[in-house]
Coordinates of C-alpha atoms in Angstrom, one line a residue:
Chain J
X1307 CA 86.2 102.8 81.5
X1308 CA 89.3 100.0 80.7
X1309 CA 91.3 100.0 83.8
X1310 CA 87.7 99.7 85.4
X1311 CA 87.1 96.8 84.0
X1312 CA 90.4 95.6 84.4
X1313 CA 90.6 96.4 88.2
X1314 CA 86.8 94.7 88.5
X1315 CA 88.0 91.6 88.1
X1316 CA 90.0 92.1 90.9
X1317 CA 86.9 92.9 93.0
X1318 CA 84.7 90.1 94.3
X1319 CA 81.1 90.1 95.7
X1320 CA 80.4 88.5 99.3
X1321 CA 76.8 88.4 99.4
X1322 CA 75.4 89.3 103.6
X1323 CA 78.5 90.4 104.9
X1324 CA 78.4 91.9 107.4
X1325 CA 74.6 91.6 107.6
X1326 CA 72.1 89.9 105.6
X1327 CA 71.4 92.1 102.5
X1328 CA 74.4 93.7 101.7
X1329 CA 76.7 92.9 99.0
X1330 CA 80.2 93.5 100.3
X1331 CA 83.0 95.0 97.6
X1332 CA 86.2 92.6 98.7
X1333 CA 89.7 94.3 97.5
X1334 CA 91.7 91.3 98.6
X1335 CA 92.1 89.7 95.4
X1336 CA 93.2 92.9 94.0
X1337 CA 96.1 93.4 96.5
X1338 CA 97.7 90.4 96.0
X1339 CA 98.1 91.2 92.3
X1340 CA 100.9 93.5 92.0
X1341 CA 100.0 94.7 88.5
X1342 CA 96.9 95.7 89.6
X1343 CA 97.9 97.2 93.6
X1344 CA 100.6 99.1 90.9
X1345 CA 98.0 100.1 88.3
X1346 CA 95.3 100.9 91.6
X1347 CA 97.7 103.2 93.3
X1348 CA 99.3 105.3 89.5
X1349 CA 95.4 105.6 89.0
X1350 CA 94.8 107.0 92.2
X1351 CA 97.6 109.2 92.5
X1352 CA 97.7 110.7 88.6
X1353 CA 95.7 113.6 89.4
X1354 CA 97.6 114.9 91.4
X1355 CA 101.0 115.0 90.3
X1356 CA 101.5 118.5 89.7
X1357 CA 98.6 119.3 92.4
X1358 CA 102.0 120.3 94.9
X1359 CA 99.9 117.3 98.0
X1360 CA 102.2 117.6 101.0
X1361 CA 100.7 115.1 102.8
X1362 CA 98.3 111.6 102.1
X1363 CA 96.0 111.0 104.9
X1364 CA 94.5 107.5 105.1
X1365 CA 91.9 105.9 107.0
X1366 CA 92.0 102.7 109.4
X1367 CA 92.4 100.4 108.2
X1368 CA 91.9 100.0 104.4
X1369 CA 92.6 103.4 103.8
X1370 CA 96.0 102.7 105.6
X1371 CA 97.2 100.4 102.7
X1372 CA 96.8 102.5 99.8
X1373 CA 96.8 105.7 101.9
X1374 CA 100.0 104.9 102.2
X1375 CA 101.0 103.6 98.9
X1376 CA 100.1 106.6 96.7
X1377 CA 102.1 108.7 99.6
X1378 CA 105.4 106.4 98.8
X1379 CA 104.2 107.3 95.3
X1380 CA 103.9 111.3 95.5
X1381 CA 106.9 111.1 97.4
X1382 CA 105.1 112.5 100.1
X1383 CA 105.0 111.5 104.1
X1384 CA 101.8 109.7 105.1
X1385 CA 99.2 110.7 108.1
X1386 CA 96.7 107.6 109.6
X1387 CA 93.8 108.4 110.6
X1388 CA 92.1 106.0 113.6
X1389 CA 89.7 105.0 115.8
X1390 CA 89.5 106.0 119.0
X1391 CA 92.7 105.4 121.0
X1392 CA 95.0 104.5 118.9
X1393 CA 96.8 106.7 118.6
X1394 CA 99.9 107.5 121.6
X1395 CA 99.9 111.3 121.1
X1396 CA 97.5 113.9 122.5
X1397 CA 94.9 113.6 119.2
X1398 CA 92.0 116.4 117.9
X1399 CA 88.8 114.2 117.0
X1400 CA 85.6 114.3 115.1
X1401 CA 82.6 112.3 116.2
X1402 CA 80.0 111.1 113.0
X1403 CA 77.0 108.8 112.7
X1404 CA 77.1 105.6 110.4
X1405 CA 74.2 103.5 110.1
X1406 CA 74.7 101.4 112.3
X1407 CA 75.6 103.8 114.9
X1408 CA 78.2 106.8 116.2
X1409 CA 81.5 106.7 115.5
X1410 CA 84.7 109.2 115.6
X1411 CA 88.1 109.6 114.0
X1412 CA 91.7 111.1 115.7
X1413 CA 94.8 112.3 114.4
X1414 CA 97.7 113.6 116.1
X1415 CA 97.6 117.4 116.3
X1416 CA 100.9 117.7 115.2
X1417 CA 100.1 115.2 112.4
X1418 CA 98.9 118.9 110.1
X1419 CA 100.2 121.8 109.8
X1420 CA 98.4 125.0 108.3
X1421 CA 98.9 125.6 105.4
X1422 CA 99.3 121.5 104.0
X1423 CA 97.0 120.2 101.2
X1424 CA 96.3 117.1 101.6
X1425 CA 94.9 114.3 99.6
X1426 CA 92.2 111.8 101.4
X1427 CA 92.7 108.5 100.2
X1428 CA 90.4 105.7 101.3
X1429 CA 89.4 101.9 99.2
X1430 CA 85.5 102.8 99.4
X1431 CA 83.2 105.7 98.9
X1432 CA 80.3 104.5 100.3
X1433 CA 77.3 107.2 102.4
X1434 CA 80.5 109.9 102.9
X1435 CA 79.9 109.8 106.4
X1436 CA 83.8 108.6 107.6
X1437 CA 85.1 110.9 104.1
X1438 CA 83.4 113.7 105.8
X1439 CA 84.3 113.6 109.7
X1440 CA 88.2 113.1 107.8
X1441 CA 87.8 116.6 105.9
X1442 CA 87.0 118.0 108.6
X1443 CA 89.7 116.6 111.3
X1444 CA 91.9 118.0 108.1
X1445 CA 90.7 121.9 108.3
X1446 CA 90.1 121.6 112.2
X1447 CA 94.3 121.0 112.0
X1448 CA 94.3 124.0 109.7
X1449 CA 95.5 121.7 106.2
X1450 CA 93.5 122.0 103.0
X1451 CA 91.7 119.6 101.7
X1452 CA 92.6 119.3 97.8
X1453 CA 90.7 116.1 97.2
X1454 CA 89.1 112.6 98.2
X1455 CA 90.0 110.1 96.4
X1456 CA 88.5 106.1 96.3
X1457 CA 89.0 103.1 94.6
X1458 CA 85.9 102.0 94.2
X1459 CA 82.6 104.3 95.1
X1460 CA 79.0 102.8 96.0
X1461 CA 76.8 105.3 93.5
X1462 CA 73.7 104.4 94.9
X1463 CA 74.2 105.6 98.4
X1464 CA 75.1 109.0 97.3
X1465 CA 78.7 109.6 99.3
X1466 CA 79.6 112.3 96.5
X1467 CA 76.4 114.5 98.4
X1468 CA 78.0 115.1 101.8
X1469 CA 81.4 115.5 100.2
X1470 CA 80.2 118.2 97.6
X1471 CA 82.5 121.0 99.0
X1472 CA 85.2 118.7 97.9
X1473 CA 86.9 117.0 94.7
X1474 CA 86.1 113.3 94.5
X1475 CA 88.3 110.8 92.2
X1476 CA 87.7 107.2 92.2
X1477 CA 88.3 104.5 90.1
X1478 CA 85.8 102.1 90.2
X1479 CA 82.0 102.7 90.0
X1480 CA 79.1 100.0 91.3
Chain Y
X221 CA 124.5 102.0 112.6
X222 CA 123.7 105.3 111.0
X223 CA 120.5 104.1 109.8
X224 CA 119.1 103.0 112.9
X225 CA 120.3 106.1 114.3
X226 CA 119.0 108.4 111.3
X227 CA 115.0 106.6 112.0
X228 CA 115.1 106.8 115.7
X229 CA 115.2 110.6 115.7
X230 CA 111.7 109.9 113.9
X231 CA 110.4 108.1 116.8
X232 CA 108.8 109.9 119.5
X233 CA 108.5 108.1 122.8
X234 CA 105.2 108.6 124.5
X235 CA 104.9 107.7 128.8
X236 CA 102.0 105.8 130.2
X237 CA 100.6 104.9 126.6
X238 CA 98.6 102.5 126.6
X239 CA 98.7 102.9 130.0
X240 CA 100.9 103.8 133.3
X241 CA 104.6 103.0 133.5
X242 CA 104.5 102.0 129.7
X243 CA 107.2 104.2 127.1
X244 CA 105.0 104.0 123.3
X245 CA 107.2 104.2 120.0
X246 CA 105.7 106.5 118.5
X247 CA 106.3 106.5 114.5
X248 CA 103.6 109.1 113.4
X249 CA 106.6 111.3 113.3
X250 CA 108.6 109.1 110.5
X251 CA 105.6 108.2 109.2
X252 CA 105.0 111.8 108.0
X253 CA 108.8 112.0 106.7
X254 CA 109.1 110.5 102.8
X255 CA 112.5 110.5 103.0
X256 CA 112.5 108.0 106.0
X257 CA 109.4 106.5 105.2
X258 CA 111.2 105.3 102.1
X259 CA 114.5 104.6 104.0
X260 CA 112.3 102.2 106.2
X261 CA 110.8 100.3 103.2
X262 CA 114.3 100.1 101.7
X263 CA 116.1 99.0 104.4
X264 CA 112.9 96.6 105.5
X265 CA 113.6 95.1 101.8
X266 CA 116.8 95.2 101.0
X267 CA 117.7 91.2 102.7
X268 CA 114.6 89.6 100.4
X269 CA 115.4 91.5 97.5
X270 CA 116.7 87.8 95.1
X271 CA 114.9 85.7 98.0
X272 CA 112.1 84.8 95.9
X273 CA 109.0 86.0 97.9
X274 CA 105.5 86.0 96.7
X275 CA 103.6 87.8 98.7
X276 CA 104.5 89.7 101.7
X277 CA 101.9 90.0 104.5
X278 CA 100.9 92.5 107.2
X279 CA 99.1 92.6 110.2
X280 CA 96.1 95.1 111.2
X281 CA 97.1 97.8 111.5
X282 CA 99.9 99.0 111.6
X283 CA 101.5 96.3 109.6
X284 CA 99.5 97.1 106.6
X285 CA 101.2 100.4 106.5
X286 CA 105.0 99.3 106.2
X287 CA 103.3 95.7 104.8
X288 CA 102.0 97.2 101.7
X289 CA 104.9 99.4 101.4
X290 CA 107.4 96.8 101.3
X291 CA 104.6 94.7 99.1
X292 CA 104.9 97.0 96.6
X293 CA 108.7 97.6 96.8
X294 CA 109.3 94.2 95.6
X295 CA 106.8 93.5 93.3
X296 CA 104.7 91.0 95.1
X297 CA 101.1 90.9 96.3
X298 CA 100.1 92.3 99.6
X299 CA 97.8 89.8 102.0
X300 CA 95.8 91.5 105.0
X301 CA 96.1 89.6 108.1
X302 CA 93.2 90.7 109.9
X303 CA 91.0 91.2 113.3
X304 CA 88.3 88.7 114.1
X305 CA 84.8 89.3 112.2
X306 CA 87.0 92.0 109.2
X307 CA 87.0 89.6 106.6
X308 CA 84.4 88.8 104.2
X309 CA 85.5 85.4 102.8
X310 CA 85.9 82.4 104.4
X311 CA 88.6 82.4 107.0
X312 CA 91.4 80.8 109.0
X313 CA 92.3 82.4 112.2
X314 CA 94.7 81.4 115.0
X315 CA 94.3 82.6 118.6
X316 CA 96.4 83.6 120.6
X317 CA 97.6 85.1 124.8
X318 CA 98.7 88.5 124.7
X319 CA 99.7 90.9 128.0
X320 CA 96.5 91.8 129.1
X321 CA 93.9 88.4 127.2
X322 CA 92.8 87.1 124.4
X323 CA 92.4 88.1 120.4
X324 CA 93.5 86.5 117.2
X325 CA 93.8 86.9 113.6
X326 CA 92.4 86.2 110.5
X327 CA 93.5 86.1 106.4
X328 CA 91.0 84.7 104.2
X329 CA 91.9 81.1 103.2
X330 CA 92.7 81.5 100.0
X331 CA 95.3 83.8 100.2
X332 CA 98.2 82.7 100.4
X333 CA 98.1 78.8 98.2
X334 CA 100.2 75.7 98.6
X335 CA 104.8 76.6 98.3
X336 CA 104.0 81.1 98.7
X337 CA 106.7 82.1 100.0
X338 CA 105.8 84.7 102.5
X339 CA 107.7 87.7 104.2
X340 CA 105.9 89.1 107.0
X341 CA 105.6 93.1 108.3
X342 CA 105.3 94.2 111.1
X343 CA 106.2 97.9 113.1
X344 CA 107.1 96.8 116.2
X345 CA 108.5 93.3 118.1
X346 CA 107.1 93.3 121.5
X347 CA 106.3 90.0 122.8
X348 CA 106.1 88.3 119.5
X349 CA 102.7 87.3 120.5
X350 CA 100.9 88.0 116.8
X351 CA 103.8 87.6 115.0
X352 CA 104.2 84.2 116.4
X353 CA 100.7 83.9 115.2
X354 CA 100.8 84.7 112.1
X355 CA 103.3 83.0 111.5
X356 CA 101.0 80.0 112.2
X357 CA 98.3 81.5 110.3
X358 CA 100.8 81.2 106.9
X359 CA 101.9 78.0 107.9
X360 CA 98.1 76.3 108.4
X361 CA 97.5 77.8 104.4
X362 CA 100.8 75.9 103.0
X363 CA 102.3 79.1 102.8
X364 CA 106.5 79.0 104.0
X365 CA 107.6 81.8 106.4
X366 CA 110.9 83.2 104.8
X367 CA 111.5 86.4 107.5
X368 CA 109.5 88.1 109.6
X369 CA 110.3 91.7 110.0
X370 CA 109.9 94.6 111.7
X371 CA 110.7 98.4 112.0
X372 CA 111.1 98.3 115.8
X373 CA 112.6 95.9 118.3
X374 CA 112.2 96.1 121.8
X375 CA 114.5 94.1 122.9
X376 CA 114.0 93.5 126.5
X377 CA 110.6 91.9 126.3
X378 CA 112.8 88.8 124.3
X379 CA 109.7 88.7 121.2
X380 CA 112.6 86.7 119.0
X381 CA 112.8 84.0 121.3
X382 CA 109.0 83.4 120.4
X383 CA 110.0 83.1 116.7
X384 CA 113.5 81.2 116.9
X385 CA 112.0 79.0 113.9
X386 CA 112.4 82.3 111.9
X387 CA 114.9 84.5 110.5
X388 CA 114.2 87.9 111.9
X389 CA 115.1 91.0 111.0
X390 CA 114.4 94.8 112.8
X391 CA 116.0 98.1 112.0
X392 CA 115.6 100.1 115.1
X393 CA 116.4 98.0 118.5
X394 CA 115.4 99.9 122.5

C-alpha cells in the first residue's frame, strides 16, 4: 500500500482525454522522477527475479519504456510488440477488437523461440484487449506467458477477466 | 571499433523496407541480446556521466527503448517526445519536413524546466529531421540540448549537417 500511495502521487489525472468522459492516467510525471521510475521497475520485476524469464515483451509505445527497463533489470532481452507495418522482417500478427474499433499487433517470427518464458509488460491494464492479443501472439510463436505485469490497473474495466489464463501483477489500482 | 563491430553483428539488414530500394537496419536482434543491449546503453551514456544531465528525452517509438534505459543508467528522468495527439496534457509542438511529407513532435509543456540539461536519444540518425525538431522542442520549453546520441548513423544521409549546433555521439556508422 505504501508503494502504491507513493506512486499515485506521480500519476496525474487528465479529464476528458482522449475523449469526453474519460479520465486519463498520465504517467509522464512518474517517468520524469528517477526514484519513482526505479521503484516501478523494481516492483514490476520483483516477483520474477527467480522465474527463469528468458525475455520481456512490451507493447508499443509506452510498454517499450517499462518493458525495456524491466528486461534490463532482469538481465534478459527485450521484444517489441508493434503496431502493423512497423517491424521490418517477417511478422506474426494477431487481430483484436478495441472499444473504438479493430487493431492488430505484430512480432517478428524469430522474436520468440520454442520454450521461451516471456514476461509481458505494459503501462496500463484497461479492458485487457491489447494484453490478451499480446499473450496470443507470444503463444503463436511458441513462447510461454509466465505473467503479465502492469504499472496501473483500471479495475472497473475488468481487464483481469480477459486474462484469466495468466498470472497478473499490477502496482497501482484505480 | 571493437564495440562497433560487436554491435554490428546484432544489426540485421532488411532489403526493400519500408519501400523498394531502402535497406533498413533492424535493431530487434540487438534488443533481444541482453549483453549487447547493456553495452549499447553504457556506450550511449558514457560521455555524459559527469555532464550534469538533468533528463533524457527520447523520440517515439524506438527512442523510448534506448532513451529510458540511458535515463535509468544516468539516474535521471525520462521525457517522451511523442507523435501528435498521444500526450494527454497541454503540449508544445514542432512541425518538420520528412522525406515523405510533414510530421510533428509534441512534449508536455511542463516536461522540461528552464535550465534543464537534456540528452536526446534515438536509435537512428538518418536525415536528422526528427532530431532537429526534437532539439527545437527542447529549447522551446527552456531546456538546453547537451548532446544528441544515436545507436546508428547513416552517414550518407548527412544528418550531422542538420544538427551542426549540437554535439553528436553515435555508436555504429554505415
